[in-house]
């Protein structure tokens, strides 16, 4: 998914964690990253990610997918992205 699509989705996000596969790792951005931090009660660290294509800085967290799906149900998935229902939203 293109970064602008991710930003658009995150700007309207209120209750889902969207995670995206990138080179074998899963990441959440912006609001989803904040929700992941809440789910794991601050045990994950949000890092600043610089997207050089659009010259923007984003919040990003690497997600332990196994740990996340133990806490929240997957509602949609594909090979490169997942939507996870977040009861804390």
mmCIF file of C-alpha atoms in Angstrom:
data_model
loop_
_atom_site.group_PDB
_atom_site.id
_atom_site.type_symbol
_atom_site.label_atom_id
_atom_site.label_comp_id
_atom_site.label_asym_id
_atom_site.label_seq_id
_atom_site.Cartn_x
_atom_site.Cartn_y
_atom_site.Cartn_z
ATOM 1 C CA UNK A 1 0.000 0.000 0.000
ATOM 2 C CA UNK A 2 1.277 3.464 -0.835
ATOM 3 C CA UNK A 3 2.234 5.755 2.036
ATOM 4 C CA UNK A 4 -0.414 8.343 1.099
ATOM 5 C CA UNK A 5 -3.084 5.627 1.284
ATOM 6 C CA UNK A 6 -1.809 4.603 4.709
ATOM 7 C CA UNK A 7 -1.914 8.220 5.910
ATOM 8 C CA UNK A 8 -5.427 8.690 4.586
ATOM 9 C CA UNK A 9 -6.600 5.507 6.307
ATOM 10 C CA UNK A 10 -4.914 6.492 9.564
ATOM 11 C CA UNK A 11 -6.390 9.992 9.544
ATOM 12 C CA UNK A 12 -9.876 8.454 9.676
ATOM 13 C CA UNK A 13 -8.951 5.593 11.999
ATOM 14 C CA UNK A 14 -10.758 5.337 15.317
ATOM 15 C CA UNK A 15 -10.931 1.673 16.288
ATOM 16 C CA UNK A 16 -8.695 -0.561 14.192
ATOM 17 C CA UNK A 17 -5.032 -1.443 14.140
ATOM 18 C CA UNK A 18 -3.779 -1.581 10.569
ATOM 19 C CA UNK A 19 -0.493 -3.422 10.131
ATOM 20 C CA UNK A 20 1.561 -3.664 6.968
ATOM 21 C CA UNK A 21 4.197 -6.181 5.932
ATOM 22 C CA UNK A 22 7.486 -4.678 4.802
ATOM 23 C CA UNK A 23 10.459 -6.907 4.001
ATOM 24 C CA UNK A 24 9.345 -9.660 6.361
ATOM 25 C CA UNK A 25 8.383 -7.391 9.274
ATOM 26 C CA UNK A 26 4.981 -6.019 10.309
ATOM 27 C CA UNK A 27 4.552 -2.315 11.101
ATOM 28 C CA UNK A 28 1.792 -0.035 12.348
ATOM 29 C CA UNK A 29 1.776 3.692 11.611
ATOM 30 C CA UNK A 30 0.361 6.798 13.263
ATOM 31 C CA UNK A 31 -2.961 6.074 15.099
ATOM 32 C CA UNK A 32 -2.469 2.320 14.722
ATOM 33 C CA UNK A 33 0.977 2.646 16.307
ATOM 34 C CA UNK A 34 -0.566 4.523 19.246
ATOM 35 C CA UNK A 35 -3.197 1.794 19.665
ATOM 36 C CA UNK A 36 -0.513 -0.914 19.637
ATOM 37 C CA UNK A 37 1.307 0.984 22.383
ATOM 38 C CA UNK A 38 -1.918 1.081 24.441
ATOM 39 C CA UNK A 39 -2.608 -2.619 23.889
ATOM 40 C CA UNK A 40 0.859 -3.548 25.145
ATOM 41 C CA UNK A 41 0.665 -0.966 27.947
ATOM 42 C CA UNK A 42 3.693 0.973 26.799
ATOM 43 C CA UNK A 43 5.978 -2.044 26.407
ATOM 44 C CA UNK A 44 6.602 -1.179 22.765
ATOM 45 C CA UNK A 45 8.435 1.915 21.646
ATOM 46 C CA UNK A 46 7.131 4.128 18.883
ATOM 47 C CA UNK A 47 9.907 5.312 16.610
ATOM 48 C CA UNK A 48 10.012 8.162 14.151
ATOM 49 C CA UNK A 49 10.144 6.954 10.552
ATOM 50 C CA UNK A 50 11.238 9.288 7.747
ATOM 51 C CA UNK A 51 9.557 8.675 4.408
ATOM 52 C CA UNK A 52 11.935 10.231 1.913
ATOM 53 C CA UNK A 53 9.537 9.869 -1.015
ATOM 54 C CA UNK A 54 7.084 12.341 0.526
ATOM 55 C CA UNK A 55 9.550 14.011 2.926
ATOM 56 C CA UNK A 56 7.419 13.319 6.019
ATOM 57 C CA UNK A 57 8.080 11.952 9.494
ATOM 58 C CA UNK A 58 5.682 9.331 10.825
ATOM 59 C CA UNK A 59 5.168 7.398 14.041
ATOM 60 C CA UNK A 60 5.874 3.720 13.435
ATOM 61 C CA UNK A 61 6.108 0.632 15.606
ATOM 62 C CA UNK A 62 7.261 -2.851 14.655
ATOM 63 C CA UNK A 63 4.521 -5.295 15.610
ATOM 64 C CA UNK A 64 4.913 -8.765 17.081
ATOM 65 C CA UNK A 65 2.028 -10.188 15.072
ATOM 66 C CA UNK A 66 1.657 -13.336 17.182
ATOM 67 C CA UNK A 67 1.396 -11.335 20.405
ATOM 68 C CA UNK A 68 -1.048 -8.866 18.856
ATOM 69 C CA UNK A 69 -3.466 -11.488 17.519
ATOM 70 C CA UNK A 70 -3.507 -13.159 20.943
ATOM 71 C CA UNK A 71 -4.981 -9.928 22.330
ATOM 72 C CA UNK A 72 -7.196 -8.733 19.452
ATOM 73 C CA UNK A 73 -9.114 -10.485 16.659
ATOM 74 C CA UNK A 74 -8.127 -10.150 13.004
ATOM 75 C CA UNK A 75 -11.028 -8.820 10.950
ATOM 76 C CA UNK A 76 -9.398 -8.686 7.501
ATOM 77 C CA UNK A 77 -6.103 -9.911 6.124
ATOM 78 C CA UNK A 78 -4.041 -10.316 2.983
ATOM 79 C CA UNK A 79 -0.403 -11.214 2.375
ATOM 80 C CA UNK A 80 0.750 -7.638 3.009
ATOM 81 C CA UNK A 81 -1.739 -6.038 5.400
ATOM 82 C CA UNK A 82 -4.096 -6.847 8.251
ATOM 83 C CA UNK A 83 -6.935 -5.090 9.998
ATOM 84 C CA UNK A 84 -7.236 -5.915 13.668
ATOM 85 C CA UNK A 85 -10.177 -4.966 15.875
ATOM 86 C CA UNK A 86 -9.044 -2.914 18.832
ATOM 87 C CA UNK A 87 -11.315 -3.120 21.878
ATOM 88 C CA UNK A 88 -9.474 -0.225 23.547
ATOM 89 C CA UNK A 89 -10.449 2.391 20.957
#
